Structures are given as structure tokens and as C-alpha cells.
Short mmCIF file of C-alpha atoms in Angstrom, two decimals:
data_model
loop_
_atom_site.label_atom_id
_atom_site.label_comp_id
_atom_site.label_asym_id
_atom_site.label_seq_id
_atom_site.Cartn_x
_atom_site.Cartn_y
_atom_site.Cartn_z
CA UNK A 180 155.02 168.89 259.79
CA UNK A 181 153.38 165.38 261.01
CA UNK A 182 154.48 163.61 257.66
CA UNK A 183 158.51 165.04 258.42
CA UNK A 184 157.99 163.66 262.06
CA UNK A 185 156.84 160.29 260.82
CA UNK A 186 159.48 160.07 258.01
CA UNK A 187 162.02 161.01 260.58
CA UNK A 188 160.99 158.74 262.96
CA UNK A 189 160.50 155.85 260.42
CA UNK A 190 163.99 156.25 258.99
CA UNK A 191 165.22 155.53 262.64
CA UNK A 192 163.39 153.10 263.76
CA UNK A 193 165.07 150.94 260.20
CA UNK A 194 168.31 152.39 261.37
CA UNK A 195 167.88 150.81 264.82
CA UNK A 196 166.47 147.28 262.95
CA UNK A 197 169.48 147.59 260.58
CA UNK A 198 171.99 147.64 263.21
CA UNK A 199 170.54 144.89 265.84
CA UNK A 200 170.33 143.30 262.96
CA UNK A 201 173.97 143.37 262.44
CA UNK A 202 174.62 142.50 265.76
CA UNK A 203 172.70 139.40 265.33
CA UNK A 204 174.13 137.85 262.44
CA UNK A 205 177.70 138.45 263.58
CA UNK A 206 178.64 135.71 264.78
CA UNK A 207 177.10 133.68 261.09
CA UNK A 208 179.41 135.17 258.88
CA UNK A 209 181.20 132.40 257.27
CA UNK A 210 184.97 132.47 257.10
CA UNK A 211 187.26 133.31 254.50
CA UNK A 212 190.68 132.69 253.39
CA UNK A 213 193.84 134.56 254.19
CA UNK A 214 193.91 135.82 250.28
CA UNK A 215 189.98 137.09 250.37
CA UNK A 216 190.48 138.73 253.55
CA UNK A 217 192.83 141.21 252.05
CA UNK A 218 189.67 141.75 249.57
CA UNK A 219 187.46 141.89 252.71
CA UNK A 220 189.54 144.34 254.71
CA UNK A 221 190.65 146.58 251.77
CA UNK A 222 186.37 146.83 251.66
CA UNK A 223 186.31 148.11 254.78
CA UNK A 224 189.13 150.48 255.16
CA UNK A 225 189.67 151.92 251.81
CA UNK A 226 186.45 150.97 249.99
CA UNK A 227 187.72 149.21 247.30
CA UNK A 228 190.54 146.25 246.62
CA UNK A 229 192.09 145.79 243.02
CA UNK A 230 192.72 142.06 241.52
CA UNK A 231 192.50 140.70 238.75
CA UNK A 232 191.07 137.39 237.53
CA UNK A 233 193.51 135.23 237.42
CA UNK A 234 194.77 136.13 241.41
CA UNK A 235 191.18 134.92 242.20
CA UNK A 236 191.61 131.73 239.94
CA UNK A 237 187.60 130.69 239.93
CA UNK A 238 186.61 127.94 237.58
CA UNK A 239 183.90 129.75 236.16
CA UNK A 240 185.98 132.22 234.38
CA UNK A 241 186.81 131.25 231.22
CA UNK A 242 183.22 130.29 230.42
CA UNK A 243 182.46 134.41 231.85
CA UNK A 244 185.17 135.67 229.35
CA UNK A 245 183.74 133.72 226.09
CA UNK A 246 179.91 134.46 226.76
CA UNK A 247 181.32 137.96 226.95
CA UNK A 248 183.14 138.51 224.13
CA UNK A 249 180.48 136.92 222.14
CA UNK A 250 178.05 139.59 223.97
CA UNK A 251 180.18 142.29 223.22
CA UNK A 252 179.92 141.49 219.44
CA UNK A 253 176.28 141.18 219.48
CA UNK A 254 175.88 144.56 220.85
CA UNK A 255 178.13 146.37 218.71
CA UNK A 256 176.55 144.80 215.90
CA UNK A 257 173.10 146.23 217.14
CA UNK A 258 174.38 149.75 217.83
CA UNK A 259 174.80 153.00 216.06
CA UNK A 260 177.63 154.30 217.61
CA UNK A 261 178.71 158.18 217.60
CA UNK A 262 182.03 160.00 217.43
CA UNK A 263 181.35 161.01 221.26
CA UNK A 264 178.91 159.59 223.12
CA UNK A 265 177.85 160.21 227.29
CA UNK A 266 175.78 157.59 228.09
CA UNK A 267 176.90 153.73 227.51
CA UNK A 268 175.79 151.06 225.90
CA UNK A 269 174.39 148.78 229.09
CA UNK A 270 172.92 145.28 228.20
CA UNK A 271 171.66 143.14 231.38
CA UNK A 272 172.70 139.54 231.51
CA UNK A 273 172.25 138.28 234.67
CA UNK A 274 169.70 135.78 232.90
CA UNK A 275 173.18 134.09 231.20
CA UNK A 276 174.31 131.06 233.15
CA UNK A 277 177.85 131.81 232.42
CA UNK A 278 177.65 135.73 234.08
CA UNK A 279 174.80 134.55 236.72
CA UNK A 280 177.04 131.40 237.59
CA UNK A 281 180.19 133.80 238.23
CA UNK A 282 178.53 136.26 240.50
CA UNK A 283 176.83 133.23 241.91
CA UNK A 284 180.45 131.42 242.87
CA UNK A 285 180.27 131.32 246.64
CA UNK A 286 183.54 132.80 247.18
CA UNK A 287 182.43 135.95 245.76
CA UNK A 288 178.96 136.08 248.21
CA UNK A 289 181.12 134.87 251.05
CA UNK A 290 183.54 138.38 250.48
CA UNK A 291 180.41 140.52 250.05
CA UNK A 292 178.91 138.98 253.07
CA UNK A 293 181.84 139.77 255.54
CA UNK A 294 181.59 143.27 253.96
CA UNK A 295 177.82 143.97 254.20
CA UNK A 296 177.57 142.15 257.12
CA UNK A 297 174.39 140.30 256.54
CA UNK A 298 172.87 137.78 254.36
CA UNK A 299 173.57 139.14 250.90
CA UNK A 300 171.85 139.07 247.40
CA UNK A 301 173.46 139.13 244.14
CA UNK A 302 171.07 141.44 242.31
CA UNK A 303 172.89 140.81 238.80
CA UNK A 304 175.27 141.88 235.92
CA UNK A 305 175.52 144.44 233.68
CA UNK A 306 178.01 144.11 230.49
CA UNK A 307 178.44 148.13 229.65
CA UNK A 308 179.94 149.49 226.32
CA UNK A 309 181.58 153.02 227.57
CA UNK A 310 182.25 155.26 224.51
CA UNK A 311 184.82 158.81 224.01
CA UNK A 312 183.67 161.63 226.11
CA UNK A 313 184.71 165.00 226.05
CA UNK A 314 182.18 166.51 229.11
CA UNK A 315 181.88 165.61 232.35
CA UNK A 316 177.93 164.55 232.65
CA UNK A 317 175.88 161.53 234.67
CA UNK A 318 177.89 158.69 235.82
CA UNK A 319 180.91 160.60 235.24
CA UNK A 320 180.45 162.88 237.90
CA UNK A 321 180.99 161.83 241.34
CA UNK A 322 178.81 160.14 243.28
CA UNK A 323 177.60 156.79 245.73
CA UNK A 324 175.06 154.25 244.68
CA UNK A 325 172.20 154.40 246.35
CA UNK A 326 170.44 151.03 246.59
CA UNK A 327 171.82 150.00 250.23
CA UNK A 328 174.01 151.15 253.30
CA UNK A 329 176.65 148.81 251.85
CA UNK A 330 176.78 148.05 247.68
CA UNK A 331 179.81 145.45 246.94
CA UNK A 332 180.31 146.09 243.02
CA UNK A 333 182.74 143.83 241.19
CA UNK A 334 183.65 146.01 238.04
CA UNK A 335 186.02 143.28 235.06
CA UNK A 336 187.53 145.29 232.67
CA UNK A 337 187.44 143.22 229.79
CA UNK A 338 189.74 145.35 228.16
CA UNK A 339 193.26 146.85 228.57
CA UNK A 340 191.77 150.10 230.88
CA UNK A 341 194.05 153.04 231.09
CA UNK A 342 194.04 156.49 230.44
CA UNK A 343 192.78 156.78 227.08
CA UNK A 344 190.55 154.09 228.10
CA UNK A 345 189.07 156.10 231.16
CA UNK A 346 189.41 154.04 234.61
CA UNK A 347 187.42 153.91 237.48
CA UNK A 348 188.52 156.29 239.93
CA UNK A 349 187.50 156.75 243.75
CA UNK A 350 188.04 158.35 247.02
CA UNK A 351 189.24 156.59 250.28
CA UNK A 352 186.12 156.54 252.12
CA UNK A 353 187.85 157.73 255.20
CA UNK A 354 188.45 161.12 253.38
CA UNK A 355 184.40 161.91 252.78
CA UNK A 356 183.32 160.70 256.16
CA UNK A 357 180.01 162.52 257.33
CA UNK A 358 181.82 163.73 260.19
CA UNK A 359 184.67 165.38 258.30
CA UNK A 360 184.18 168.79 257.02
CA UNK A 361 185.44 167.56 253.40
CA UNK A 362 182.12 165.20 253.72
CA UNK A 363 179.92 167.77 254.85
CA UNK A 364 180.61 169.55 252.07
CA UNK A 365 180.58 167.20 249.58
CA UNK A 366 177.30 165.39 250.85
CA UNK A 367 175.93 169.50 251.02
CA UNK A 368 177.13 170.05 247.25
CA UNK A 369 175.70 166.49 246.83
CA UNK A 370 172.23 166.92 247.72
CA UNK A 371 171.42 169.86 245.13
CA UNK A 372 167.80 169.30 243.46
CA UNK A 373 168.25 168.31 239.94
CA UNK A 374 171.87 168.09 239.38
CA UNK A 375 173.62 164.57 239.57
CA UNK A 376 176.47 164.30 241.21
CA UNK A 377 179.95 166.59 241.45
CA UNK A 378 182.17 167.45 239.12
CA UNK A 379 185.89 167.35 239.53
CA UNK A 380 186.28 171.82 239.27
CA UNK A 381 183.62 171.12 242.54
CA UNK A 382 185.68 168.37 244.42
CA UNK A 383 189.21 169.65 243.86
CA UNK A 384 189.38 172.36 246.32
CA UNK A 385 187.63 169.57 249.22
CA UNK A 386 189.95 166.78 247.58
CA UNK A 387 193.16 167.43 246.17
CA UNK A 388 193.73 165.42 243.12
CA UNK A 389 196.80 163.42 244.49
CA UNK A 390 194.21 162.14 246.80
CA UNK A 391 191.92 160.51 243.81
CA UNK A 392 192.87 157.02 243.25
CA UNK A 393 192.05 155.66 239.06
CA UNK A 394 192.65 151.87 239.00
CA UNK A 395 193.68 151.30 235.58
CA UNK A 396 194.63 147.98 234.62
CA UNK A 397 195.29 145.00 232.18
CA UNK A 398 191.94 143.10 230.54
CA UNK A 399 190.67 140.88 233.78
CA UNK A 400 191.70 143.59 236.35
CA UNK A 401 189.19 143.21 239.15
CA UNK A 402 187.49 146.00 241.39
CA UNK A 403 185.57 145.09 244.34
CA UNK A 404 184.49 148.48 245.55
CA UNK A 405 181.48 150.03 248.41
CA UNK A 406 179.96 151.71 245.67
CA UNK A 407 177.25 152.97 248.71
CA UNK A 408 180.12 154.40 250.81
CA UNK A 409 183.23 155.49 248.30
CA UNK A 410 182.82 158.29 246.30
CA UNK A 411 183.40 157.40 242.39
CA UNK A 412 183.03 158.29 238.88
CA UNK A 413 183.96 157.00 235.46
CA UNK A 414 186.75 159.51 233.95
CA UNK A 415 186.43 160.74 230.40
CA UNK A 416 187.84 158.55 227.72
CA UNK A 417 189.30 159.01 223.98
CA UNK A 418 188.61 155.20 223.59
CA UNK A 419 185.91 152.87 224.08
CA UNK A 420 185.75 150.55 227.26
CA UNK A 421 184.17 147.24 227.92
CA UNK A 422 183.73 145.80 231.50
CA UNK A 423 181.06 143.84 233.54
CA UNK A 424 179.36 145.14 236.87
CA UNK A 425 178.40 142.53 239.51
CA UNK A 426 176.06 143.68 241.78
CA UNK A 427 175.95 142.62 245.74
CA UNK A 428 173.89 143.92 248.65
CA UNK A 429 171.71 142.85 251.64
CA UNK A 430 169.12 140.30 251.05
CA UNK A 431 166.59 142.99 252.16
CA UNK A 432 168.34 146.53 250.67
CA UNK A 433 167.13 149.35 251.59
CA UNK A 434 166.05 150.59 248.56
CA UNK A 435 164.56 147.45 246.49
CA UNK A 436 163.15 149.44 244.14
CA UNK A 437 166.87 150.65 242.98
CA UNK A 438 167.93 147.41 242.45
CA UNK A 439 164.97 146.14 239.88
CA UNK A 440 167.80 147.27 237.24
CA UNK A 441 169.56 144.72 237.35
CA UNK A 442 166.98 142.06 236.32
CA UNK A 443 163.96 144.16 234.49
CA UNK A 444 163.86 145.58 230.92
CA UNK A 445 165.62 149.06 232.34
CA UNK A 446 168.52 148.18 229.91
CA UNK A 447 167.73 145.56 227.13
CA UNK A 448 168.93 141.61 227.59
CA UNK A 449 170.84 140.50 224.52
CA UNK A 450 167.67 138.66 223.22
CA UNK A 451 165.81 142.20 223.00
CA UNK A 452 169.29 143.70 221.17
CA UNK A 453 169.14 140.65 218.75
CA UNK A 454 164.81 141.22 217.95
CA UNK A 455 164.97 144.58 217.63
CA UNK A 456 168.31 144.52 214.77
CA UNK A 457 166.63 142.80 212.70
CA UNK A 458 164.90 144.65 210.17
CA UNK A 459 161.02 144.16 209.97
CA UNK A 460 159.04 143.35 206.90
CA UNK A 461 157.84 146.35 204.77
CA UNK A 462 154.27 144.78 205.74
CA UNK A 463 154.73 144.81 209.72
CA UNK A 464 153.21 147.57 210.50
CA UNK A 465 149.70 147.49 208.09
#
């Protein structure tokens, strides 16, 4: 009973620091154009804004698109890939200059910023290899990230994305509010012990389908989404996808330990896929 007092108790006192904190840094946001306020309040209404790289012209992006491709290759040539496959192929490389420079331009931390509201972080890059799918399991079900009140994720399809491809999909936040009844439900079916996330049989009587938005899109289509605050999935695919994650929250999240992922050996950097391809002497291991 005392440790459910103090965890209660502890978890609003950080609420109370998080929002003064808020307050204070209000009037430090910096400003942002006419064109990156559409990013900003699409963020904040909907959850999520769809670009594509050349509307946001940054000079950094052909260098992103080359180190990728070449990335790519490397890690198809260092995977065994099956028929049908659930979990992707994720390769960190936020220790690249040309992906760390990119989520590093300042336009991009000045949009996250008037989002989260705070001093931000760019936690780092994944490059992700999604394969066919034929069952709904993990990150396809729906869910929110969980490594801050507010997560800006910038997904790049580096490939055409459609159908066959499996988009991104997502929920206007303003449909799973916690004081709706459709997000009381969902955050009720949510919270079941050792099952991840919903799957769509579960959502479709809460959320009609009409109301699920996929963003499917040309190679360099852009998503800036709340992954903390919009419910989302990746939808099953007959084809294999490519696209980078960028990774944004507060300078001090509120779950640190969530966000290690991004720059630890969780998934392998491409100089760990390249070591461990190569095929070891007969004598390695006498």
C-alpha cells in the first residue's frame, strides 16, 4: 500500500515539474516559418503532417539519400531473408554523419521543439528493412511510443510506399482522447499484461475504419508524427519497405531508459552487420 502511495504521489509531483516546466520555457521557443508551422500545427491537432523531401528542400538531403542506399545494400547483403517475415530488419545509424547531420539540421529541432514544447533531443535514426507479412503481430498492432509525453518521429520512406508496400497508418489523436469513451476503451484494451498492442478486429468497433488514416506515398514522402500521443501501426505488406525513423523528444524524457535504442547495440550499426558477414577462419574458434 505505502509503495502505491509513493509511486502515485511521485508520478505527480513530475507531472506538476513537467508542466511549470512548460510554462517556463514558453516564451523561448524559437520561431518558425509560415511553411513549418503547418508541420507544427498539423503536430498538434492531428498528430501527424505528411511532406515529402523535396517540400522541405534541406541541403543535407542528398548526402541522407546516398549513405542510405548504400546502407540498404549492406544490409541486404548481410541478411537471410524469409518468404514472410514479422519483425524487420533495424540497423542504427545515428553514428553516420550524413543521417546524424539530417536529424541534426536545426529546422527539424526547431519543429520538434514548438511541438514538445521544451528543449528537445534528437535521440537518433534507425534505417528499418520491413518484409511481407501475413499476421498482425508487434509493431503492427496498434499502439503509442512510450519514451516521453510528446515523441516527434520523422518516418522517410525511401521507397515508393503503398498498399502492397504497407504504409503507416494512424488515428487523429482527438478521436482516442483519455476523456472520450473510444480512449477509455482503447487505453483499457491497451493495458492488458503480456499482449502488445490492439489489433484492428479490437479497434474497429471503437474506430470505424473510414476513420484510420494510411499515408502512403512516393520514395521521400515525409511523416512527422506524436508517436507518444497518436495511435499507429505498420499495416501488413506483400512487399518489402525501406524507410528511416528520426527520433525527437525532451532533453530530459521521461523514460531515458526507452530511448538508449537509438544509440546502443539494441539493433546492430552497419559496422557490426559488415564483421559479423564475413565468414570466420575454420581456426577461429580453437
Amino acid at each position: 500500500m505505502f509503495y502505491k502511495i509513493r509511486t502515485k504521489f511521485l508520478g505527480l509531483l513530475s507531472e506538476c515539474v513537467y508542466r511549470l516546466s512548460l510554462l517556463a520555457h514558453r516564451t523561448k521557443i524559437p520561431q518558425v516559418s509560415s511553411s513549418d508551422r503547418l508541420i507544427v500545427d498539423g503536430l498538434k491537432k492531428e498528430g501527424a503532417y505528411v511532406t515529402s523531401l523535396t517540400e522541405l528542400g534541406l541541403l543535407s538531403t542528398p548526402n541522407l539519400l546516398q549513405a542510405a542506399k548504400k546502407s540498404l545494400e549492406i544490409m541486404a547483403a548481410a541478411s537471410t531473408e524469409p518468404s514472410v517475415q514479422v519483425e524487420p530488419q533495424i540497423c542504427t545509424v545515428t553514428n553516420l554523419l550524413e543521417f546524424s547531420q539530417w536529424g541534426l539540421e536545426d529546422r527539424l529541432l526547431q519543429i520538434a521543439e514548438n511541438h514538445i514544447g521544451l528543449p528537445v533531443k534528437f535521440q537518433g535514426v534507425h534505417l528499418r528493412r520491413d518484409f511481407p507479412s501475413i499476421e498482425q503481430c508487434g509493431i503492427q498492432r496498434w499502439h503509442w511510443d512510450i519514451e516521453d509525453r510528446r515523441v516527434v518521429k520523422i518516418i522517410v520512406y525511401l521507397n515508393d510506399v503503398d498498399e502492397k508496400t504497407g504504409p503507416f497508418e494512424y488515428i487523429y489523436k482527438s478521436l482516442t482522447s483519455r476523456w472520450s469513451w473510444q480512449g477509455w476503451k482503447i487505453n483499457h484494451i491497451a493495458k492488458r499484461p503480456a499482449m502488445f498492442g490492439i489489433a484492428d478486429e479490437e479497434l474497429t468497433p471503437i474506430i470505424p475504419t473510414s476513420a484510420w488514416k494510411k499515408c502512403s506515398g512516393p520514395a521521400g514522402t515525409v511523416i512527422f508524427v506524436d508517436a507518444a500521443n497518436v495511435l499507429h501501426h505498420g499495416t501488413l505488406r506483400s512487399e518489402e519497405r525501406s524507410a528511416l525513423f528520426f527520433v525527437y523528444t525532451a532533453a530530459s524524457p521521461k523514460r531515458p531508459a526507452e530511448c538508449t535504442q537509438y544509440s546502443d547495440q539494441t539493433y546492430p550499426n552497419l559496422d557490426r552487420l559488415v564483421a559479423d558477414s564475413v565468414p570466420k577462419p575454420a581456426y577461429a574458434d580453437l
